[in-house]
Coordinates of C-alpha atoms and ligand atoms in Angstrom, one line a residue:
X1137 CA 18.1 9.2 -20.8
X1138 CA 16.9 7.5 -17.1
X1139 CA 13.2 6.7 -17.2
X1140 CA 11.0 8.6 -15.3
X1141 CA 7.3 8.7 -14.4
X1142 CA 6.3 10.8 -16.8
X1143 CA 8.5 9.2 -19.9
X1144 CA 6.3 7.9 -22.9
X1145 CA 6.5 4.1 -22.8
X1146 CA 4.9 2.5 -25.4
X1147 CA 4.0 -1.2 -24.9
X1148 CA 3.1 -3.2 -28.0
X1149 CA 0.5 -5.7 -27.4
X1150 CA -2.8 -5.8 -25.4
X1151 CA -2.5 -9.7 -24.3
X1152 CA -1.7 -11.3 -20.9
X1153 CA 1.9 -10.2 -20.5
X1154 CA 1.0 -6.1 -22.1
X1155 CA -2.0 -5.8 -20.0
X1156 CA -0.2 -6.6 -16.7
X1157 CA 2.5 -4.8 -18.0
X1158 CA 0.1 -1.6 -18.7
X1159 CA -1.4 -2.2 -15.0
X1160 CA 1.9 -2.4 -13.3
X1161 CA 3.1 0.6 -15.0
X1162 CA -0.1 2.8 -14.2
X1163 CA -0.2 1.2 -10.7
X1164 CA 3.6 2.6 -10.2
X1165 CA 2.4 6.0 -11.0
X1166 CA 3.5 5.9 -14.8
X1167 CA 1.6 8.7 -16.8
X1168 CA 2.1 8.8 -20.3
X1169 CA 1.8 5.0 -21.0
X1170 CA 0.3 4.1 -24.7
X1171 CA -0.6 0.8 -25.5
X1172 CA -1.2 -1.0 -29.2
X1173 CA -3.1 -3.7 -30.4
X1174 CA -4.9 -4.6 -33.7
X1175 CA -7.8 -5.6 -31.7
X1176 CA -9.7 -4.2 -28.5
X1177 CA -9.4 -6.2 -25.2
X1178 CA -9.8 -9.4 -25.6
X1179 CA -7.6 -9.7 -28.7
X1180 CA -9.1 -12.5 -30.8
X1181 CA -5.9 -13.6 -31.4
X1182 CA -4.3 -13.1 -27.4
X1183 CA -3.6 -16.4 -25.9
X1184 CA -5.1 -15.5 -22.7
X1185 CA -8.4 -15.0 -24.8
X1186 CA -9.9 -18.0 -23.3
X1187 CA -13.0 -19.0 -21.1
X1188 CA -10.0 -20.5 -18.5
X1189 CA -6.5 -21.3 -17.7
X1190 CA -4.9 -23.4 -15.2
X1191 CA -3.7 -21.2 -12.1
X1192 CA -1.0 -23.1 -10.0
X1193 CA 1.9 -22.0 -8.1
X1194 CA 4.0 -22.8 -11.3
X1195 CA 6.7 -25.3 -11.6
X1196 CA 9.1 -27.2 -9.4
X1197 CA 13.3 -26.8 -10.9
X1198 CA 16.0 -28.5 -9.5
X1199 CA 18.0 -25.4 -10.7
X1200 CA 17.5 -22.8 -7.7
X1201 CA 18.0 -19.7 -9.5
X1202 CA 15.0 -20.9 -12.2
X1203 CA 13.4 -21.8 -8.9
X1204 CA 13.6 -18.4 -7.5
X1205 CA 12.2 -16.8 -10.7
X1206 CA 8.9 -19.3 -10.5
X1207 CA 8.7 -18.6 -6.7
X1208 CA 8.9 -14.8 -6.8
X1209 CA 6.5 -14.7 -9.6
X1210 CA 4.3 -17.5 -8.5
X1211 CA 3.8 -15.9 -5.2
X1212 CA 2.7 -12.6 -6.2
X1213 CA 0.5 -13.9 -9.0
X1214 CA -1.4 -16.3 -6.2
X1215 CA -1.4 -13.4 -3.3
X1216 CA -3.3 -11.7 -6.1
X1217 CA -5.9 -14.4 -7.1
X1218 CA -6.7 -15.1 -3.5
X1219 CA -6.3 -11.3 -2.3
X1220 CA -6.3 -8.6 -4.8
X1221 CA -9.9 -7.3 -5.2
X1222 CA -9.0 -7.0 -9.1
X1223 CA -8.4 -10.7 -9.9
X1224 CA -10.0 -12.3 -6.8
X1225 CA -13.4 -12.5 -8.4
X1226 CA -11.9 -14.3 -11.3
X1227 CA -10.2 -17.3 -9.7
X1228 CA -11.8 -20.3 -8.8
X1229 CA -10.0 -22.9 -6.1
X1230 CA -11.3 -26.2 -8.0
X1231 CA -8.1 -28.5 -7.2
X1232 CA -6.0 -30.0 -9.5
X1233 CA -5.5 -33.5 -10.6
X1234 CA -2.0 -34.1 -12.4
X1235 CA -1.9 -37.3 -13.8
X1236 CA -0.3 -39.6 -16.3
X1237 CA -0.4 -42.9 -18.1
X1238 CA 3.1 -44.0 -19.0
X1239 CA 6.1 -44.9 -16.7
X1240 CA 8.0 -42.2 -18.2
X1241 CA 4.8 -39.7 -18.0
X1242 CA 4.9 -40.4 -14.3
X1243 CA 8.6 -39.9 -13.9
X1244 CA 8.0 -36.0 -15.3
X1245 CA 5.0 -35.6 -13.0
X1246 CA 6.8 -37.1 -10.7
X1247 CA 9.8 -33.5 -11.3
X1248 CA 7.2 -31.4 -11.2
X1249 CA 6.1 -32.5 -7.6
X1250 CA 8.1 -30.1 -5.2
X1251 CA 9.9 -31.7 -2.3
X1252 CA 7.8 -31.1 1.1
X1253 CA 4.8 -30.6 -1.2
X1254 CA 3.2 -34.3 -0.6
X1255 CA 1.1 -33.3 2.2
X1256 CA -2.7 -33.6 3.3
X1257 CA -3.3 -31.4 0.4
X1258 CA -1.9 -33.4 -1.9
X1259 CA -2.9 -37.0 -2.5
X1260 CA -1.4 -39.2 -4.7
X1261 CA -3.9 -41.5 -6.6
X1262 CA -3.5 -44.5 -8.7
X1263 CA -7.4 -46.3 -8.8
X1264 CA -10.4 -45.7 -11.0
X1265 CA -12.6 -45.5 -7.5
X1266 CA -10.1 -42.9 -6.4
X1267 CA -10.4 -40.7 -10.1
X1268 CA -14.1 -40.9 -10.2
X1269 CA -14.7 -39.6 -6.5
X1270 CA -13.1 -36.1 -7.8
X1271 CA -16.8 -35.6 -8.9
X1272 CA -19.2 -36.5 -5.9
X1273 CA -22.1 -35.9 -8.1
X1274 CA -20.9 -39.2 -10.5
X1275 CA -20.1 -37.3 -13.6
X1276 CA -16.3 -38.8 -13.8
X1277 CA -17.6 -42.3 -14.8
X1278 CA -14.6 -43.5 -17.1
X1279 CA -12.6 -46.3 -16.3
X1280 CA -9.3 -44.2 -15.9
X1281 CA -7.5 -46.5 -17.7
X1282 CA -3.7 -47.1 -16.3
X1283 CA -4.2 -43.6 -14.9
X1284 CA -2.0 -42.4 -11.7
X1285 CA -1.4 -38.9 -10.6
X1286 CA -1.2 -36.4 -7.8
X1287 CA -4.5 -34.0 -6.3
X1288 CA -3.6 -30.7 -5.1
X1289 CA -7.3 -30.2 -3.1
X1290 CA -6.8 -26.1 -2.9
X1291 CA -4.4 -23.5 -4.0
X1292 CA -4.5 -24.7 -7.4
X1293 CA -7.6 -24.0 -9.7
X1294 CA -8.6 -22.1 -12.8
X1295 CA -9.1 -18.1 -13.6
X1296 CA -11.8 -17.0 -16.0
X1297 CA -9.1 -16.0 -18.8
X1298 CA -10.7 -13.2 -20.4
X1299 CA -12.7 -11.5 -18.1
X1300 CA -9.5 -11.4 -15.8
X1301 CA -7.6 -9.5 -19.0
X1302 CA -10.4 -7.5 -19.9
X1303 CA -10.9 -6.4 -16.0
X1304 CA -7.0 -5.9 -15.9
X1305 CA -7.1 -3.7 -18.9
X1306 CA -10.3 -1.4 -17.6
X1307 CA -8.3 -1.2 -14.4
X1308 CA -5.2 0.3 -16.1
X1309 CA -7.3 2.6 -18.7
X1310 CA -8.9 3.7 -15.5
X1311 CA -5.2 4.5 -13.8
X1312 CA -4.6 6.8 -16.9
X1313 CA -3.2 4.1 -19.4
X1314 CA -4.2 5.0 -23.3
X1315 CA -5.3 1.6 -25.5
X1316 CA -5.0 2.5 -28.9
X1317 CA -6.9 -0.7 -30.6
X1318 CA -8.8 -2.2 -33.5
X1319 CA -6.8 -2.2 -37.3
X1320 CA -5.6 -0.2 -38.7
X1321 CA -4.7 2.4 -35.6
X1322 CA -3.1 -0.1 -33.1
X1323 CA -1.6 -2.7 -35.5
X1324 CA 2.1 -2.1 -35.5
X1325 CA 3.8 -2.9 -38.7
X1326 CA 7.0 -2.2 -37.8
X1327 CA 9.4 -0.9 -34.9
X1328 CA 11.4 2.6 -35.3
X1329 CA 15.2 1.7 -35.6
X1330 CA 17.3 5.0 -35.3
X1331 CA 20.6 5.2 -33.8
X1332 CA 21.1 1.8 -33.1
X1333 CA 18.0 1.9 -30.7
X1334 CA 14.6 1.7 -31.2
X1335 CA 12.7 4.6 -30.4
X1336 CA 8.9 3.8 -30.7
X1337 CA 6.6 2.1 -33.7
X1338 CA 4.5 2.8 -36.6
X1339 CA 1.0 1.5 -37.0
X1340 CA -1.1 0.3 -40.3
X1341 CA -2.3 3.8 -40.5
X1342 CA 0.9 5.1 -40.9
X1343 CA 1.1 6.7 -37.6
X1344 CA 4.5 7.0 -35.9
X1345 CA 4.5 6.8 -32.1
X1346 CA 7.8 7.6 -30.9
X1347 CA 8.4 6.8 -27.7
X1348 CA 11.2 7.0 -24.7
X1349 CA 10.8 3.2 -24.0
X1350 CA 9.2 0.6 -26.0
X1351 CA 8.0 -2.6 -24.5
X1352 CA 7.5 -5.1 -26.8
X1353 CA 4.6 -8.3 -25.6
X1354 CA 3.8 -9.4 -28.6
X1355 CA 3.2 -12.8 -27.9
X1356 CA 3.5 -15.4 -30.6
X1357 CA 3.7 -12.6 -33.4
X1358 CA 6.7 -10.9 -31.6
X1359 CA 8.9 -12.2 -34.4
X1360 CA 7.4 -10.0 -36.8
X1361 CA 9.0 -6.9 -35.4
X1362 CA 12.4 -8.0 -34.4
X1363 CA 15.0 -10.9 -35.3
X1364 CA 15.1 -12.9 -32.3
X1365 CA 17.6 -15.0 -33.8
X1366 CA 15.7 -18.1 -33.3
X1367 CA 14.8 -17.7 -29.4
X1368 CA 11.2 -17.9 -30.6
X1369 CA 9.2 -20.6 -31.9
X1370 CA 5.7 -19.7 -32.4
X1371 CA 3.7 -23.0 -31.1
X1372 CA 0.2 -23.5 -31.4
X1373 CA -2.5 -25.7 -29.3
X1374 CA -5.6 -27.1 -29.8
X1375 CA -8.9 -26.3 -27.3
X1376 CA -13.0 -27.3 -27.9
X1377 CA -15.8 -26.8 -26.3
X1378 CA -18.6 -28.7 -25.3
X1379 CA -22.2 -27.2 -24.6
X1380 CA -23.8 -29.3 -21.2
X1381 CA -27.8 -28.7 -21.2
X1382 CA -29.1 -26.5 -18.3
X1383 CA -30.2 -29.1 -16.2
X1384 CA -27.0 -31.2 -16.6
X1385 CA -24.6 -27.7 -15.6
X1386 CA -24.7 -28.4 -11.8
X1387 CA -23.7 -32.1 -11.7
X1388 CA -20.3 -31.1 -13.5
X1389 CA -20.1 -27.4 -11.3
X1390 CA -16.9 -27.5 -9.0
X1391 CA -15.0 -30.8 -10.3
X1392 CA -11.8 -29.9 -10.5
X1393 CA -9.4 -29.6 -13.5
X1394 CA -8.6 -32.9 -14.6
X1395 CA -5.3 -32.9 -16.5
X1396 CA -3.1 -36.0 -18.0
X1397 CA -0.4 -34.9 -19.4
X1398 CA 0.0 -37.2 -22.0
X1399 CA -4.0 -37.2 -23.2
X1400 CA -5.5 -33.6 -22.2
X1401 CA -7.8 -31.6 -19.6
X1402 CA -10.8 -30.5 -18.9
X1403 CA -12.6 -28.0 -16.7
X1404 CA -16.0 -27.5 -15.1
X1405 CA -18.7 -25.3 -17.3
X1406 CA -18.3 -21.9 -17.2
X1407 CA -21.6 -19.4 -16.0
X1408 CA -22.5 -18.3 -18.8
X1409 CA -22.6 -20.6 -21.7
X1410 CA -22.4 -23.9 -19.5
X1411 CA -19.6 -25.0 -21.8
X1412 CA -16.8 -27.5 -20.7
X1413 CA -13.3 -26.5 -22.6
X1414 CA -11.1 -29.0 -23.1
X1415 CA -7.5 -29.5 -24.6
X1416 CA -5.6 -32.4 -26.2
X1417 CA -2.2 -32.5 -24.9
X1418 CA 0.7 -32.6 -27.3
X1419 CA 4.2 -31.0 -28.1
X1420 CA 2.4 -28.5 -30.4
X1421 CA 1.9 -27.7 -33.8
X1422 CA 4.3 -25.4 -35.7
X1423 CA 3.7 -23.6 -39.3
X1424 CA 6.7 -23.6 -40.9
X1425 CA 7.2 -20.9 -43.6
X1426 CA 10.0 -20.1 -45.3
X1427 CA 11.6 -16.6 -44.2
X1428 CA 11.4 -13.7 -46.8
X1429 CA 14.8 -13.9 -48.0
X1430 CA 14.2 -17.4 -48.4
X1431 CA 17.2 -18.5 -46.4
X1432 CA 15.6 -20.8 -43.9
X1433 CA 12.1 -21.5 -42.2
X1434 CA 9.9 -19.9 -39.4
X1435 CA 6.8 -21.1 -38.0
X1436 CA 4.2 -18.1 -38.8
X1437 CA 1.2 -17.9 -36.2
X1438 CA -2.3 -17.9 -38.2
X1439 CA -6.1 -17.2 -36.4
X1440 CA -8.8 -20.4 -37.1
X1441 CA -11.7 -21.0 -34.6
X1442 CA -11.4 -24.8 -36.2
X1443 CA -9.0 -27.6 -35.1
X1444 CA -7.4 -30.5 -37.0
X1445 CA -9.7 -33.8 -36.7
X1446 CA -7.0 -35.1 -35.2
X1447 CA -7.3 -33.1 -32.0
X1448 CA -10.7 -34.0 -31.9
X1449 CA -10.0 -37.8 -32.2
X1450 CA -7.7 -37.1 -29.2
X1451 CA -10.2 -34.8 -26.9
X1452 CA -12.8 -37.9 -27.7
X1453 CA -10.6 -40.2 -26.7
X1454 CA -9.7 -38.2 -23.1
X1455 CA -13.9 -38.2 -22.7
X1456 CA -14.1 -41.8 -23.3
X1457 CA -11.8 -42.8 -20.2
X1458 CA -13.4 -39.8 -18.0
X1459 CA -16.8 -38.9 -18.5
X1460 CA -17.8 -41.5 -21.6
X1461 CA -21.0 -39.5 -21.5
X1462 CA -20.0 -36.6 -23.3
X1463 CA -17.2 -38.5 -25.9
X1464 CA -19.7 -38.1 -28.7
X1465 CA -21.2 -34.9 -28.0
X1466 CA -20.9 -32.2 -30.8
X1467 CA -18.2 -29.2 -30.2
X1468 CA -19.7 -25.9 -29.9
X1469 CA -16.4 -24.2 -30.4
X1470 CA -12.8 -24.3 -31.5
X1471 CA -9.6 -22.6 -31.7
X1472 CA -5.9 -22.9 -32.4
X1473 CA -4.1 -21.0 -29.7
X1474 CA -0.8 -19.4 -30.3
X1475 CA 2.2 -19.2 -27.5
X1476 CA 6.1 -18.5 -28.1
X1477 CA 8.4 -21.3 -27.1
X1478 CA 12.0 -20.6 -26.1
X1479 CA 14.8 -23.2 -26.3
X1480 CA 14.2 -24.0 -22.4
X1481 CA 11.2 -22.6 -21.7
X1482 CA 12.2 -19.7 -19.5
X1483 CA 10.9 -16.4 -20.4
X1484 CA 12.8 -13.3 -22.0
X1485 CA 12.4 -10.5 -19.6
X1486 CA 15.1 -7.8 -20.6
X1487 CA 16.4 -4.9 -22.3
X1488 CA 17.7 -5.6 -25.3
X1489 CA 21.6 -5.4 -25.2
X1490 CA 22.0 -3.5 -28.6
X1491 CA 18.4 -1.3 -28.8
X1492 CA 18.9 -0.1 -25.1
X1493 CA 15.4 1.6 -25.1
X1494 CA 13.8 -1.6 -26.1
X1495 CA 12.6 -3.8 -23.3
X1496 CA 11.3 -7.3 -23.9
X1497 CA 8.4 -9.3 -22.5
X1498 CA 8.4 -12.4 -24.6
X1499 CA 8.5 -16.2 -24.9
X1500 CA 5.8 -17.1 -22.7
X1501 CA 6.2 -20.8 -23.6
X1502 CA 3.0 -22.1 -23.2
X1503 CA 3.0 -21.2 -19.3
X1504 CA 2.5 -17.4 -18.9
X1505 CA -1.1 -17.0 -18.1
X1506 CA -1.3 -17.7 -14.8
X1507 CA 1.3 -15.0 -14.2
X1508 CA -1.6 -12.3 -15.3
X1509 CA -1.1 -10.3 -12.0
X1510 CA 2.7 -10.5 -11.7
X1511 CA 4.6 -10.7 -14.7
X1512 CA 4.3 -6.9 -15.4
X1513 CA 5.6 -6.4 -12.1
X1514 CA 9.0 -8.2 -13.4
X1515 CA 9.0 -6.3 -16.9
X1516 CA 8.6 -3.2 -14.8
X1517 CA 11.5 -3.9 -13.1
X1518 CA 13.3 -4.6 -16.0
X1519 CA 12.7 -1.2 -17.5
X1520 CA 13.9 0.6 -14.0
X1521 CA 16.9 -1.4 -13.7
X1522 CA 16.0 -3.2 -10.9
X1523 CA 16.4 -7.0 -11.7
X1524 CA 18.8 -9.1 -9.9
X1525 CA 21.8 -10.6 -11.3
X1526 CA 20.5 -14.1 -10.5
X1527 CA 16.7 -13.9 -12.1
X1528 CA 18.2 -11.8 -14.8
X1529 CA 20.2 -14.6 -15.7
X1530 CA 17.3 -17.0 -15.9
X1531 CA 15.3 -14.8 -18.2
X1532 CA 17.8 -12.8 -20.1
X1533 CA 18.2 -12.4 -24.3
X1534 CA 20.4 -15.6 -24.7
X1535 CA 20.6 -15.9 -28.4
X1536 CA 23.8 -18.4 -28.1
X1537 CA 21.4 -20.7 -26.3
X1538 CA 19.6 -21.2 -29.3
X1539 CA 22.4 -21.5 -31.8
X1540 CA 21.1 -24.6 -34.3
X1541 CA 17.8 -24.5 -32.5
X1542 CA 16.1 -27.8 -33.2
X1543 CA 12.7 -26.9 -33.9
X1544 CA 11.7 -30.1 -33.6
X1545 CA 12.3 -30.2 -29.9
X1546 CA 9.4 -31.4 -27.9
X1547 CA 10.8 -29.0 -24.7
X1548 CA 9.5 -31.9 -22.3
X1549 CA 6.1 -32.2 -23.6
X1550 CA 3.7 -35.2 -24.0
X1551 CA 1.0 -36.7 -25.8
X1552 CA -0.7 -36.9 -29.5
X1553 CA 2.0 -38.7 -31.5
X1554 CA 5.1 -37.5 -28.6
X1555 CA 6.4 -34.9 -31.4
X1556 CA 5.6 -31.5 -32.7
X1557 CA 3.3 -31.4 -35.5
X1558 CA 3.1 -28.8 -38.4
X1559 CA -0.2 -27.8 -39.8
X1560 CA 0.9 -28.2 -43.1
X1561 CA 0.4 -31.9 -42.8
X1562 CA -3.0 -31.9 -41.2
X1563 CA -5.3 -33.1 -43.9
X1564 CA -8.8 -32.7 -42.1
X1565 CA -10.3 -29.7 -40.1
X1566 CA -13.3 -29.4 -38.2
X1567 CA -16.2 -27.6 -39.7
X1568 CA -18.1 -25.9 -36.6
X1569 CA -20.1 -22.9 -36.9
X1570 CA -18.0 -19.8 -36.7
X1571 CA -18.2 -17.6 -33.5
X1572 CA -16.5 -14.2 -33.6
X1573 CA -13.7 -14.2 -30.6
X1574 CA -12.7 -10.7 -30.8
X1575 CA -16.5 -10.1 -29.5
X1576 CA -17.4 -12.7 -27.0
Ligands
FAD1421 C1 -4.3 -23.6 -25.6 C2 -3.6 -23.1 -24.4 C3 -3.4 -23.4 -23.2 C4 -2.8 -22.5 -22.0 N1 -3.4 -23.1 -21.3 C5 -2.6 -22.3 -19.8 C6 -2.9 -22.3 -18.8 O1 -3.8 -23.1 -18.4 N2 -2.1 -21.6 -17.7 C7 -1.3 -20.6 -18.4 O2 -0.7 -20.2 -17.1 N3 -0.7 -20.7 -19.4 C8 -1.8 -21.1 -20.1 N4 -1.4 -20.7 -21.6 C9 -0.3 -20.3 -22.0 C10 -0.5 -18.6 -22.0 O3 -1.9 -18.5 -22.3 C11 0.3 -17.4 -22.7 O4 1.7 -17.9 -22.0 C12 -0.5 -16.3 -22.3 O5 -1.4 -15.7 -22.4 C13 1.0 -15.4 -23.3 O6 0.6 -14.0 -23.2 P1 1.4 -13.3 -24.0 O7 0.9 -11.7 -23.7 O8 2.9 -13.0 -24.4 O9 0.5 -13.1 -25.5 P2 -0.9 -12.9 -26.2 O10 -1.8 -12.9 -24.8 O11 -1.3 -13.4 -27.2 O12 -0.5 -11.6 -26.2 C14 -0.3 -11.0 -27.7 C15 -0.7 -9.8 -27.5 O13 0.1 -9.1 -28.8 C16 -0.9 -8.9 -30.0 N5 -0.1 -8.4 -31.3 C17 -0.2 -9.0 -32.2 N6 0.0 -8.5 -33.1 C18 0.4 -7.2 -32.8 C19 0.8 -6.0 -33.6 N7 0.9 -5.8 -35.0 N8 0.3 -4.8 -33.1 C20 0.3 -4.7 -31.8 N9 0.0 -5.7 -31.0 C21 -0.3 -7.1 -31.4 C22 -2.1 -9.5 -29.8 O14 -3.5 -9.3 -30.5 C23 -2.1 -10.0 -28.2 O15 -3.3 -9.3 -27.9 C24 -2.0 -21.5 -22.8 C25 -1.6 -21.6 -23.9 C26 -2.8 -22.0 -24.9 C27 -2.3 -21.9 -26.7

């Protein structure tokens, strides 16, 4: 049956991509859309539930098809961050420094720079003085040892991730989308597999949600509902906050994002709490556990508002090189944050080949927030069968590309030990006061 504007559509997951999908469905006039999530927006386990995320036009790729996808999604997203009244209030055009310290790191950075991008908007930097001047107030006091990089002055910055996510969900709701949130009512336990198709989902309260189309946007948890044939690897990264004293906050305001692809990154403090968020950069952590039939291992996400001590050490090392005055300040918050990596870090946005009523919006691969305003458009195009073959080639369901997958593949990421770590090997965690992040 062809999809119509009154077809019943079930979206599983009200995180970054599920919310974007709900918004695009509503904006295109779909009238019977329900979104299920075990948490109210912003979900405590959504990767988008964060104080800030880097927003830029996306990575350069020498593959023209991959570049097409990046360009389309990136352009639509940047247009919205700059102009759409829904998203504009949450975007801060602070500029973005991308840097590295080793030759390999610089080579990788060079590949990311698009030909033609090195104009007056992008400045190459290589001396500590140049890096320190990025904060006119003088708060970047570090020695930046061995740092080199590229500073994009404008057209790149950060968005208040959680607030933009909540605004998008509210707008979808205003336009008629029904959000069923909280456990057990919104917590999906299984898809309904019937006649070689998917006909909806069942929630933990036993309710059966039949639907003409089901869209799976469950982020790192998507593998619970479908055999992805090794195409998804839930991978976690780590973040922490430092709270500044009220009198210090103006000095750190408007500093650009300082991003070192081998060490980590941080942002200006947020307005509400005056906290600087930082991440240590590394290829990620898995949590490998035996699969239920015991035949293999799979990475299983879990929620934790603490981080391994080794991450704290790396973050403090980053601060020592950049803002040593903050290197020994206590952390006010920390969290592990999960995303799902595909074998080539391309997204899986496709109609399932064996279950035609199931649409996949999965595999955000650690780079999916910036597309909050645009990703739902591609997911709804997929639902409507409007995606060009060139684009589909990049984002298609592709189990052949995951045969004998190497779960330890760094996927071109650097930092820490330069290898994928596993939480089972972590000896010590932080002991911070817990904060309820579904009620932030
Ligand atoms: C530390 C960190 C930093 C990042 N920084 C950036 C950045 O600077 N820029 C950028 O572009 N990207 C960044 N990313 C990546 C980005 O956050 C993700 O790619 C993006 O948020 C993924 O969106 P998603 O919708 O796939 O997953 P999520 O936003 O995680 O959403 C998944 C949703 O599924 C729901 N769900 C789970 N189980 C169920 C169930 N049983 N039933 C129903 N629903 C369920 C969850 O509650 C959640 O709401 C970062 C990621 C991390 C971890």
